Coordinates of C-alpha atoms and ligand atoms in Angstrom, one line a residue:
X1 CA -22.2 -15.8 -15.5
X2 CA -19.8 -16.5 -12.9
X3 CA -18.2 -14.4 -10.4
X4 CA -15.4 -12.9 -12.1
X5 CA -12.8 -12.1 -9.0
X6 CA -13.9 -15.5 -7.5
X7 CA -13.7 -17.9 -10.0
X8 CA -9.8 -16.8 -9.8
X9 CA -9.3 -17.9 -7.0
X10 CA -11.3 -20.8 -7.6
X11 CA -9.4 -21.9 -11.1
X12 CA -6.3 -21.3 -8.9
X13 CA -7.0 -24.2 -6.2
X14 CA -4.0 -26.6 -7.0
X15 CA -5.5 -29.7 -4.4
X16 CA -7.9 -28.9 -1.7
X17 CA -5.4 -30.6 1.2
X18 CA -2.5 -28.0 -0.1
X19 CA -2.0 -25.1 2.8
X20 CA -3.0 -21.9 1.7
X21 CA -2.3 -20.1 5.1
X22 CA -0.1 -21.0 7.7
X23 CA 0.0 -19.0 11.5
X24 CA 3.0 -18.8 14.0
X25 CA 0.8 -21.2 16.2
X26 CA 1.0 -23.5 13.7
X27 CA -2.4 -23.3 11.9
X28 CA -3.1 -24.7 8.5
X29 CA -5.9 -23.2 6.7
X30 CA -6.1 -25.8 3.9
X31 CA -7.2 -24.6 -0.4
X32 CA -10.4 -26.9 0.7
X33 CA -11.2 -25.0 4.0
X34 CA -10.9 -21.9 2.2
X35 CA -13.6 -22.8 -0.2
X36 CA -16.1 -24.0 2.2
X37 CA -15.6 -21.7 5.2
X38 CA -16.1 -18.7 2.7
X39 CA -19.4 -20.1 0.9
X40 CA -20.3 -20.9 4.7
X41 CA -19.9 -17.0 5.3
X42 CA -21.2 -16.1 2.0
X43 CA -24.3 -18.2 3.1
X44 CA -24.5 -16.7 6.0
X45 CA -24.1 -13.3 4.5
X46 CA -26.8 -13.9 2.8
X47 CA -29.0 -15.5 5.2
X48 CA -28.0 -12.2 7.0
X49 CA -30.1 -10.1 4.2
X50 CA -26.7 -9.1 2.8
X51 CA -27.6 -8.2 -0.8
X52 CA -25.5 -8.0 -3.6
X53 CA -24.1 -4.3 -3.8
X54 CA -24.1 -4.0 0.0
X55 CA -21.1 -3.0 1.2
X56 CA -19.6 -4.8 4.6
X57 CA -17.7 -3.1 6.5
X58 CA -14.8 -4.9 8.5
X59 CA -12.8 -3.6 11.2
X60 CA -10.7 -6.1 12.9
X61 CA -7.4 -7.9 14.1
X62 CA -5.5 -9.7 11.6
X63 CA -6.1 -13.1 10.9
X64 CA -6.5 -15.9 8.2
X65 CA -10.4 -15.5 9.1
X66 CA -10.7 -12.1 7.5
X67 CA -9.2 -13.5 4.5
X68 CA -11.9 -16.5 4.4
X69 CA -14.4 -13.2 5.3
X70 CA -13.1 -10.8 2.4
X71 CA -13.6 -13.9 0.2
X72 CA -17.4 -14.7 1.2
X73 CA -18.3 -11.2 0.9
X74 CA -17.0 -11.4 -2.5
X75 CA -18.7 -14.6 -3.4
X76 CA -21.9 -13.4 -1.8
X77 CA -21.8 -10.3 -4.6
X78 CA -21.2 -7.6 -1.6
X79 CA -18.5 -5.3 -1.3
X80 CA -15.4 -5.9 1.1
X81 CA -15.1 -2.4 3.2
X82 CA -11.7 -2.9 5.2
X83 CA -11.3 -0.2 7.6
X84 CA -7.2 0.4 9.2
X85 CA -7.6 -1.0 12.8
X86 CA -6.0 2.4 14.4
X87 CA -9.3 4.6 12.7
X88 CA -10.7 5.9 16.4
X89 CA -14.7 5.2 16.8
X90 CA -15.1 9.4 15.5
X91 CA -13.3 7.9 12.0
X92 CA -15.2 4.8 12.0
X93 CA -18.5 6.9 12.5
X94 CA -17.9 8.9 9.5
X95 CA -16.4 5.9 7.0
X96 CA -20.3 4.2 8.3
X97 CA -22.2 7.4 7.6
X98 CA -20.3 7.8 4.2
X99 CA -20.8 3.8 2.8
X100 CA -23.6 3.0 4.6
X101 CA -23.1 -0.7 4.9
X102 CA -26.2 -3.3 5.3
X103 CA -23.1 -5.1 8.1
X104 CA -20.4 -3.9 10.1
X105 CA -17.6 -6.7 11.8
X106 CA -15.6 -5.1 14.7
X107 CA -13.9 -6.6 17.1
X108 CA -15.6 -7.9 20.1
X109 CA -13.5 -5.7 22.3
X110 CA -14.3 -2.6 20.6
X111 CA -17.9 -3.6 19.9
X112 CA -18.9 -0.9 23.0
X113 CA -16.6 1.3 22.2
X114 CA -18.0 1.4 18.6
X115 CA -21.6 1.1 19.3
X116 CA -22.3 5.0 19.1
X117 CA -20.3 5.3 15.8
X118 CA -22.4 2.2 14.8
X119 CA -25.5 3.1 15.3
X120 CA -27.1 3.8 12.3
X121 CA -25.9 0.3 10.8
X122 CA -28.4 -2.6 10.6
X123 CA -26.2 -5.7 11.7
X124 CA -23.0 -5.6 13.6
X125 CA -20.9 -9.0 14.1
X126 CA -18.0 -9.4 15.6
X127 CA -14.8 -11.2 14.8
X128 CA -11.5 -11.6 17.3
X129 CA -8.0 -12.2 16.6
X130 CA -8.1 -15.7 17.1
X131 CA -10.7 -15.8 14.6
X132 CA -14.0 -16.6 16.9
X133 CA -17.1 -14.1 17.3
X134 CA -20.3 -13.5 16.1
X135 CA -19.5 -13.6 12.6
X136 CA -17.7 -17.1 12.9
X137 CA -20.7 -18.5 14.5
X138 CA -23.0 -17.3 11.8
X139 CA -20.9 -19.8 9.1
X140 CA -20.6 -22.2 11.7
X141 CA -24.5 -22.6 10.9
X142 CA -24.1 -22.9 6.9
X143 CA -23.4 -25.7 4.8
X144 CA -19.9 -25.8 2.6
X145 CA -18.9 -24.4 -0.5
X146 CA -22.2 -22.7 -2.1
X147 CA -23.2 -21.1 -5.2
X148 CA -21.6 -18.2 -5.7
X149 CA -23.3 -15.3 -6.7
X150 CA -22.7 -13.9 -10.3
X151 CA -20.7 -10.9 -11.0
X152 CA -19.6 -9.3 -14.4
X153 CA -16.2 -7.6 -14.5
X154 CA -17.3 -4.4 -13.9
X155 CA -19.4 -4.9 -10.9
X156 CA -17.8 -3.4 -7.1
X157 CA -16.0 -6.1 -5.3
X158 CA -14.5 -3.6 -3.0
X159 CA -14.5 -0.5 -1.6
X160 CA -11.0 0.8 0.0
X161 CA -10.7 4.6 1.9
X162 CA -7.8 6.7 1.2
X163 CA -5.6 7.3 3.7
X164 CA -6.7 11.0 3.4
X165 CA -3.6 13.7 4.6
X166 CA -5.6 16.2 3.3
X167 CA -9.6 17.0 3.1
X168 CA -12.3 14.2 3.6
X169 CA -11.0 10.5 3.1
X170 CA -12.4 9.2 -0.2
X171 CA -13.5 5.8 -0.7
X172 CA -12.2 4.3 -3.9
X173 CA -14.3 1.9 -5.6
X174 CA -12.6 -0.8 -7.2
X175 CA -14.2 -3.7 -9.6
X176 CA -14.3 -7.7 -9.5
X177 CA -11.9 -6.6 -12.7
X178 CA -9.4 -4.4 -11.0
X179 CA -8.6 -6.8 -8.9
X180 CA -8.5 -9.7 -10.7
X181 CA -7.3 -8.5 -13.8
X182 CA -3.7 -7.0 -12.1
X183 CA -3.4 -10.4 -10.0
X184 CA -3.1 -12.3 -13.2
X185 CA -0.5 -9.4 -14.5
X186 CA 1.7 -9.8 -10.9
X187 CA 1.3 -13.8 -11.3
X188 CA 2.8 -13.7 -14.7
X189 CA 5.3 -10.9 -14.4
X190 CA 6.3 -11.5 -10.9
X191 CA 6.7 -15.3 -11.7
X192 CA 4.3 -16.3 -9.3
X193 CA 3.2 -20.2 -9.0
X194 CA 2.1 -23.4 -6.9
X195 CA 5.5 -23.9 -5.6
X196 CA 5.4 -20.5 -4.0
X197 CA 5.8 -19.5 -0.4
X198 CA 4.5 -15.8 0.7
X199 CA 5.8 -14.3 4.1
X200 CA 3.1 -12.0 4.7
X201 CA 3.3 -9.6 7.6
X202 CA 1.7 -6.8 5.9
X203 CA -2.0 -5.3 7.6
X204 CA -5.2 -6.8 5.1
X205 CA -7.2 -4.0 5.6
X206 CA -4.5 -1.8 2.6
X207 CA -4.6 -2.6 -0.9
X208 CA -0.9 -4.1 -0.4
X209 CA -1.5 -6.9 1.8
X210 CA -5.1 -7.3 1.1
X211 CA -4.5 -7.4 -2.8
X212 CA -1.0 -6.9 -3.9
X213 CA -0.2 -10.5 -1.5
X214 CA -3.0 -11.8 -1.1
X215 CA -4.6 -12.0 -4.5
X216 CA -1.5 -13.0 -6.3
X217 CA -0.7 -16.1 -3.9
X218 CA -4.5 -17.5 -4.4
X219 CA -4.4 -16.5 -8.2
X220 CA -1.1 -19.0 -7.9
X221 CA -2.0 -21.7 -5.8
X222 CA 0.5 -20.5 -3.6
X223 CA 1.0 -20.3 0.4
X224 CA 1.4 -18.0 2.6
X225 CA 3.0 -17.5 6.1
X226 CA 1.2 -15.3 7.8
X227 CA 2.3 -12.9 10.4
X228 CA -0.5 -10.4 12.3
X229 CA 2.5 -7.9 12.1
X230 CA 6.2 -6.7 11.3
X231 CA 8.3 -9.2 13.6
X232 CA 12.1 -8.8 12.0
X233 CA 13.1 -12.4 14.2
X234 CA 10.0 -13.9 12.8
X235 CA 10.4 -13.5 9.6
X236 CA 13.9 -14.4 9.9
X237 CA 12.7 -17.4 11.4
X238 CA 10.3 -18.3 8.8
X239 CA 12.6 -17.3 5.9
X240 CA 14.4 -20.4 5.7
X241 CA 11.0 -21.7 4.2
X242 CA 9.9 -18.7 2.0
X243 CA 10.3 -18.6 -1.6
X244 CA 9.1 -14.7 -1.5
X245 CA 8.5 -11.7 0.7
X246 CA 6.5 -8.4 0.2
X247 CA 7.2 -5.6 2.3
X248 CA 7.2 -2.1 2.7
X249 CA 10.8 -0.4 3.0
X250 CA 10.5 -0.4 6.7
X251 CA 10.2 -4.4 6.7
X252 CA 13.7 -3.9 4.5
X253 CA 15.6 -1.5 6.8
X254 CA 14.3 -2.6 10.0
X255 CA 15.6 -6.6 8.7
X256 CA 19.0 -4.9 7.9
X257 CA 19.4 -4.3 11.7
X258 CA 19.1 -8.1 12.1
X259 CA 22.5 -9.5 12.7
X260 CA 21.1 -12.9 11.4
X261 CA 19.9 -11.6 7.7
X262 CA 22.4 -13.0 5.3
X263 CA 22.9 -14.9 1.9
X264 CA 22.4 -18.1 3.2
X265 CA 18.9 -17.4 5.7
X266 CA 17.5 -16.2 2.3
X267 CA 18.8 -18.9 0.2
X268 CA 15.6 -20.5 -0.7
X269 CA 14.1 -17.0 -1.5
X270 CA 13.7 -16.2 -5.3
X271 CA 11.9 -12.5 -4.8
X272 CA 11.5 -9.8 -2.3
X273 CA 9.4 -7.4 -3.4
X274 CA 9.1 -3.2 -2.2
X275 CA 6.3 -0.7 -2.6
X276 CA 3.8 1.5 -0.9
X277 CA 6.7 4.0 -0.5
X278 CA 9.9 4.9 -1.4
X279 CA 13.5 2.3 -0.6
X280 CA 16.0 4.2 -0.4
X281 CA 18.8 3.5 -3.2
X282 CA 21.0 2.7 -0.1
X283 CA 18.6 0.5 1.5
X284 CA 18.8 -1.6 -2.0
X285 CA 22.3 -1.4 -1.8
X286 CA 23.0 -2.9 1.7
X287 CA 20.5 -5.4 1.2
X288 CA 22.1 -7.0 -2.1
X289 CA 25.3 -6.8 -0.4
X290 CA 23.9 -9.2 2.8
X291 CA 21.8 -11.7 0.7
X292 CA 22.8 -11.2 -3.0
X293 CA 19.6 -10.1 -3.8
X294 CA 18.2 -7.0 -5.9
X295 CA 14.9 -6.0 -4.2
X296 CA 12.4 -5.6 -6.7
X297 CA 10.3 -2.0 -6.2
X298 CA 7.0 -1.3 -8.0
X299 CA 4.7 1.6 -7.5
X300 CA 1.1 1.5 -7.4
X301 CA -1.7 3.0 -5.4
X302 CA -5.4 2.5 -3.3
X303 CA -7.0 3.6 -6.3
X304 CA -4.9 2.1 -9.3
X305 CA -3.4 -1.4 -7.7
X306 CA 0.0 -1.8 -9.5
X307 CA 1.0 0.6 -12.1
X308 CA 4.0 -0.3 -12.8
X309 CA 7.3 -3.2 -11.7
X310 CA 11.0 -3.3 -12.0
X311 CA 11.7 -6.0 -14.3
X312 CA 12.0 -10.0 -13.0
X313 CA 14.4 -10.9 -15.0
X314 CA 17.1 -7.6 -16.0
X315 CA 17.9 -4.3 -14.2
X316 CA 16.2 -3.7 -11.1
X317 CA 17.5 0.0 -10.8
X318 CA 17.3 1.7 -7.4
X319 CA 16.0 4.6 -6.9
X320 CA 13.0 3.6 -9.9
X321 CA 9.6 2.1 -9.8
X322 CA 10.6 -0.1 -13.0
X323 CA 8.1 -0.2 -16.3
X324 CA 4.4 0.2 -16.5
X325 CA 2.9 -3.2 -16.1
X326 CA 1.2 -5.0 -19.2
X327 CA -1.8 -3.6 -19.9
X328 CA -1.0 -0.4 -18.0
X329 CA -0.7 3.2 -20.1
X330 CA 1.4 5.5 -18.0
X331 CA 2.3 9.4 -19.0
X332 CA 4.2 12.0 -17.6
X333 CA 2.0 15.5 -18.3
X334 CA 2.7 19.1 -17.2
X335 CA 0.3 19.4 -14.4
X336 CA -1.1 22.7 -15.4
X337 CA -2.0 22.1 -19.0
X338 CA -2.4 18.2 -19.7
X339 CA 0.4 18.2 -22.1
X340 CA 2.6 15.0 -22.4
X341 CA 6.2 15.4 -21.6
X342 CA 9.3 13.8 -23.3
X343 CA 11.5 11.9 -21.2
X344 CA 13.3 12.9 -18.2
X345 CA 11.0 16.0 -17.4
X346 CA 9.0 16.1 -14.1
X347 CA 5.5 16.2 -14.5
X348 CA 2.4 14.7 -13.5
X349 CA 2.3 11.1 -13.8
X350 CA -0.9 9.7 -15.2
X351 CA -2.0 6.2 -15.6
X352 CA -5.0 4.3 -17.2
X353 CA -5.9 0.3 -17.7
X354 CA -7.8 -2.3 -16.4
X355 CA -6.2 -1.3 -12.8
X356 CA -7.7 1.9 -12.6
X357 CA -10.4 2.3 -10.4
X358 CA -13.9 3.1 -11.2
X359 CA -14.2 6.5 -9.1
X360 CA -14.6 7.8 -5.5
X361 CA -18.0 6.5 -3.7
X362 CA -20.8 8.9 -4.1
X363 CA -17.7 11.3 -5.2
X364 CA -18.7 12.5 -8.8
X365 CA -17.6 15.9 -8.8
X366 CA -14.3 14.1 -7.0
X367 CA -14.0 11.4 -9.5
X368 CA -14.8 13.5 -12.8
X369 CA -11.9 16.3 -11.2
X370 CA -9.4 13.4 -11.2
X371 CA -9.9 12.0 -15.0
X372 CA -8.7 13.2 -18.3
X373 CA -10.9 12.9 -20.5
X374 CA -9.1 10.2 -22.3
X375 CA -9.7 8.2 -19.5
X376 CA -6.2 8.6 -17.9
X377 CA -6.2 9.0 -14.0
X378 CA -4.1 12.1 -12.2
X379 CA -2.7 9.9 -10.0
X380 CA -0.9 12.7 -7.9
X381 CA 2.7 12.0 -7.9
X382 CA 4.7 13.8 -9.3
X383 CA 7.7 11.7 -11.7
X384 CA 9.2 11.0 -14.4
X385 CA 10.4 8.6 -17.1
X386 CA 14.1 8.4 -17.8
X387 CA 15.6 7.5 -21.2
X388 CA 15.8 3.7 -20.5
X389 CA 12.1 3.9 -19.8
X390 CA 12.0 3.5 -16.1
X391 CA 9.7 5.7 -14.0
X392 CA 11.1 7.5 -11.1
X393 CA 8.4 9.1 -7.9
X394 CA 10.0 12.2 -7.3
X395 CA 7.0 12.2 -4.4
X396 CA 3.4 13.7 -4.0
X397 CA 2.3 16.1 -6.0
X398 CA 1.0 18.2 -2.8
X399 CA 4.3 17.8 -1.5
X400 CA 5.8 20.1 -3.7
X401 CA 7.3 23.3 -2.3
X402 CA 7.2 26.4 -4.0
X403 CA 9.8 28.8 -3.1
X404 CA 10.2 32.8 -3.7
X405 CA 8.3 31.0 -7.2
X406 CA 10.7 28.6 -7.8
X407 CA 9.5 25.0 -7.8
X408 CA 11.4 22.8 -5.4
X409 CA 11.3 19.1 -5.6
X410 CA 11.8 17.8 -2.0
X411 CA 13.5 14.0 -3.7
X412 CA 16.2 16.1 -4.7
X413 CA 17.1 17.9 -2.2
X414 CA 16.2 14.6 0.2
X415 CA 18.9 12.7 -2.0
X416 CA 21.8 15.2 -1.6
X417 CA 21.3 15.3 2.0
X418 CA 21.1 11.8 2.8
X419 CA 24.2 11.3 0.7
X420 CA 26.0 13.1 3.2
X421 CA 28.1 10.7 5.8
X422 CA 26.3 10.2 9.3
X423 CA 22.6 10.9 7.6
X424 CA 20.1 8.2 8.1
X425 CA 17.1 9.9 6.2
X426 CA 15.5 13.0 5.4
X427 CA 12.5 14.7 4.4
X428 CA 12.1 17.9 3.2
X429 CA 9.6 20.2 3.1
X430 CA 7.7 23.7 2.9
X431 CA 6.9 25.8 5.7
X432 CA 5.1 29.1 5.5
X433 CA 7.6 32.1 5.4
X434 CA 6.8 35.8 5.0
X435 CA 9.7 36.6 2.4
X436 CA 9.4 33.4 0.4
X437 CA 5.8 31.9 0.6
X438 CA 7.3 28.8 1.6
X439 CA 10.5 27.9 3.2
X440 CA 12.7 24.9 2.5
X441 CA 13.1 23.0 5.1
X442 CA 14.5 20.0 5.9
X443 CA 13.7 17.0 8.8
X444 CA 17.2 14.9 9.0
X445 CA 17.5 11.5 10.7
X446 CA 21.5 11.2 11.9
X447 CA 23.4 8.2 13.3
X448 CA 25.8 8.8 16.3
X449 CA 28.4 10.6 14.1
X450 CA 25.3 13.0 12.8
X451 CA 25.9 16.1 11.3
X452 CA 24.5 19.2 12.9
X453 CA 22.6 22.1 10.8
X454 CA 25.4 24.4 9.8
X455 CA 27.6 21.2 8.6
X456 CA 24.4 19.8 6.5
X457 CA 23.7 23.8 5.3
X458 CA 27.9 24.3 4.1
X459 CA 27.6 20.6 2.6
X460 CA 24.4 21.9 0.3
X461 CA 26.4 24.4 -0.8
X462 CA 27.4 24.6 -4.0
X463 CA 25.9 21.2 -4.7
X464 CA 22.3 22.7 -5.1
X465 CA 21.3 25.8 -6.6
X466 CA 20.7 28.3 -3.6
X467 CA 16.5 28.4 -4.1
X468 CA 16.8 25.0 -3.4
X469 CA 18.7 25.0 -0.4
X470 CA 16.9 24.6 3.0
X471 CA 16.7 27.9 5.2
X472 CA 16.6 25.5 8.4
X473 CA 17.6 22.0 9.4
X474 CA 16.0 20.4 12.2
X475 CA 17.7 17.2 13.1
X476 CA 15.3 14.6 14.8
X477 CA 15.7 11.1 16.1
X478 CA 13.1 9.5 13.4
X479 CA 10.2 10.4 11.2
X480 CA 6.6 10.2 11.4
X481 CA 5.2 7.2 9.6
X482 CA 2.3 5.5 9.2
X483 CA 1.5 1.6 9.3
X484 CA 2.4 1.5 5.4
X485 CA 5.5 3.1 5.8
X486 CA 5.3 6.3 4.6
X487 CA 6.7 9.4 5.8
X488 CA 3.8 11.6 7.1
X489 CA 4.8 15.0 5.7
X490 CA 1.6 16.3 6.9
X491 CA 2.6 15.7 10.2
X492 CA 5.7 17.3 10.1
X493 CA 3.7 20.3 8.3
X494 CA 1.8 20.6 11.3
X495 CA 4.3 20.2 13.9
X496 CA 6.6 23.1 12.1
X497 CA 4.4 25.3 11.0
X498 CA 5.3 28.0 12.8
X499 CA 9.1 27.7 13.0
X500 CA 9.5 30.6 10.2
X501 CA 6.7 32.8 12.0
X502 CA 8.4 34.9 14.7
Ligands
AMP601 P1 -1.7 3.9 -1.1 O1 -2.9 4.3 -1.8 O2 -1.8 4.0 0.4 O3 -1.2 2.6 -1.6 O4 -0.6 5.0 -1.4 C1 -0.2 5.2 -2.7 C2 0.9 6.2 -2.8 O5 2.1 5.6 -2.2 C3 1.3 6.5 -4.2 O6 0.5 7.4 -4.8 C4 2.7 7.0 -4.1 O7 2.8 8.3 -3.6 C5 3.3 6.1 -2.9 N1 4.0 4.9 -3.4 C6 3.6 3.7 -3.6 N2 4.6 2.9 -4.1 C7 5.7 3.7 -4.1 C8 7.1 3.5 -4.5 N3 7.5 2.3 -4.9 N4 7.9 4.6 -4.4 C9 7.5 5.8 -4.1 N5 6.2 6.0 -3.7 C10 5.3 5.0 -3.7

């Protein structure tokens, strides 16, 4: 036996002296490197008393050294435990308490800070930016590329927590298979190969940079330019040389801003891809209308990897997440009773495949609440599938507000407001109100020529039915997001909740 998500990369090597990652300072990590400074960590993983099955927890900086790290663990038959470098030392303590890891890697600036929260862990290493610590000098002791220890498909490879916005944050365990299985899907349907040149500026400790990118460039052969964050310049910089960029819609709309983003900085590019939340139709819009390109938006999530693509080579509609990927079942079901739903009604989507995850860590009661019985996974969101057979995310399913009993689905009221002229964005959502249960409401990002409340309200009307229409709009200067992206709704739950109260 080999190990399955390993021997991918492996098989993918094109020639040892080929770059794999490339830094701003001008660092070449080379296919070769790769393979021996990750059996050098694998060794010393083991040498460690790292076992297979232990998890390893990793909380630090950016760099190509985690990727070498994330590798090694794999190879060593332990399971990579990223952990987002904002989580406070009171997160960290409970992620460490709930996965009990044999290792923990945190930076050597927060190794204090941490020790508390860390306590209870056997080993801690450490790992900086640059890509030296404790953990580095354990490798620097091992010899090259070793034996990799065996894993079967459906053995852990990695564990990834949910970003959580409501109740305990669960970790969702996902397979050697999972991972490798949807990197050979995105290689083949994304057109993905040896010639191919990432710019990666996404976080590795979330499934979109750590696997979506990642996994699909080594699967290739491919490169990959390698940012430690969002940098619009830099990537405008680097793009003359990129055949491909991944991104989150922020990395589109904050790039639109660039007066230097045109057709000809992005002439050697052949695919920008968009995912982890929604691009707006308009953001696809502007964007084909600088560079002549049609960004390309897939869904997928933490627990499921990619789900589903707009096509490479046909329509990539705005607005939709494209088809279910190959391999990939997807279903629309009435969230209440199971049943399938024809085309164009809103339900519950549902997805199942060699993607899916194989539950929540020491979750069963979690896991067994979140599977149909036919093996399909409630994924959440609420969408649906038009009659060309492209799935549209109307949003969370927790999201949805309901109103004086009506059901309100905040996309559509989100995409009648920010058709309106001076509106940047919007997000929409229910507040507790004594008449109604919940209240519309609506959060709206304006531009200099905004419009106020009572303009947005007379524009609604008559262009939504009146249960839909917000009872207040609170104009603001931006959103809440998080590092993928994604509106926090939760937040603005919180920060509202009483608005409807006095
Ligand atoms: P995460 O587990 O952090 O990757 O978050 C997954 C969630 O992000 C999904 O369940 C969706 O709600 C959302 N999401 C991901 N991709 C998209 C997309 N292209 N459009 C809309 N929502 C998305």
């Amino acid at each position: 036996m080999t190990n399955h998500l390993f021997s991918l990369v492996r098989d993918g090597v094109p020639d040892p002296a080929k770059t794999v990652i490339e830094t701003p300072e001008g660092r070449h990590i080379r296919y070769g490197d790769l393979l021996a400074r990750s059996g050098a960590y694998a060794a010393a993983l083991a040498a460690a008393g790292v076992v297979p099955g232990d998890r390893v927890a990793v909380q630090v900086e950016k760099s190509p050294e985690v990727i070498v790290l994330y590798l090694g663990v794999v190879r060593a038959g332990a399971v990579f435990l990223p952990l987002n470098t904002a989580y406070t030392p009171a997160e960290i303590a409970y992620f460490l308490g709930d996965a009990e890891p044999a290792l923990f890697v945190c930076d050597p600036a927060r190794r204090e800070a941490l020790a508390e929260a860390a306590a209870g862990v056997p080993r801690i290493w450490t790992l900086d930016a640059s890509g030296r610590g404790s953990a580095a000098e354990a490798a620097d002791g091992q010899g090259g590329d070793g034996p990799d220890v065996p894993r079967a498909a459906d053995d852990l490879a990695a564990i990834l927590y949910t970003s959580g916005t409501t109740g305990r944050s669960k970790g969702a365990m996902l397979t050697h298979d999972n991972l490798a299985s949807n990197a050979r899907v995105l290689v083949e349907h994304w057109r993905f190969t040896a010639d191919d040149v990432l710019i990666h500026a996404l976080p590795v400790f979330h499934t979109h940079g750590l696997f979506v990118a990642t996994n699909t460039v080594l699967a290739s052969g491919g490169a990959m330019l390698f940012l430690p964050r969002l940098d619009p310049k830099k990537i405008l910089e680097l793009m003359p040389r990129a055949t491909a960029m991944m991104g989150v819609p922020t990395f589109y709309t904050r790039l639109l801003k660039e007066p230097g983003l045109d057709a000809e900085v992005a002439g050697k590019i052949r695919l920008f891809v968009s995912g982890s939340a929604p691009l707006l139709a308009e953001t696809h819009r502007e964007w084909r209308a600088r560079t002549g390109h049609a960004i390309l938006e897939r869904y997928g999530m933490t627990e499921t990897n990619m789900s589903t693509s707009n096509p490479y080579d046909g329509d990539r509609v705005a607005g939709t997440v494209g088809f279910p990927l190959p391999g990939v079942s997807l279903r629309v079901v009435d969230p209440e009773t199971g049943a399938a739903l024809e085309s164009e009604k809103i339900g519950m989507i549902e997805v199942r495949g060699p993607n899916v995850f194989k539950g929540y860590w020491r979750m069963p009661e979690k896991t067994a609440a979140e599977f149909r019985p036919d093996g399909f996974f409630i994924t959440g969101d609420l969408g649906k599938v038009d009659r060309a057979g492209y799935v549209h995310i109307v949003g969370r399913g927790k999201d949805l507000i309901i109103s004086g009993g009506f059901n309100v689905y905040p996309k559509e009221v989100e995409t009648e407001i920010d058709g309106l002229p001076g509106v940047v964005e919007s997000a929409v959502i229910g507040l507790a109100h004594p008449d109604f249960g919940e209240a519309v409401t609506a959060v709206v990002v304006g531009g200099a020529d905004a419009p106020d409340e009572a303009a947005v309200l007379a524009a609604l009307e008559g262009r939504l039915a009146r249960f839909k229409c917000p009872k207040r709009v609170l104009v603001v200067d931006e959103l809440p997001r998080n590092t993928m992206g994604k509106v926090q709704k939760n937040v603005l739950r919180d920060r509202y909740a009483d608005l409807y109260r006095e």
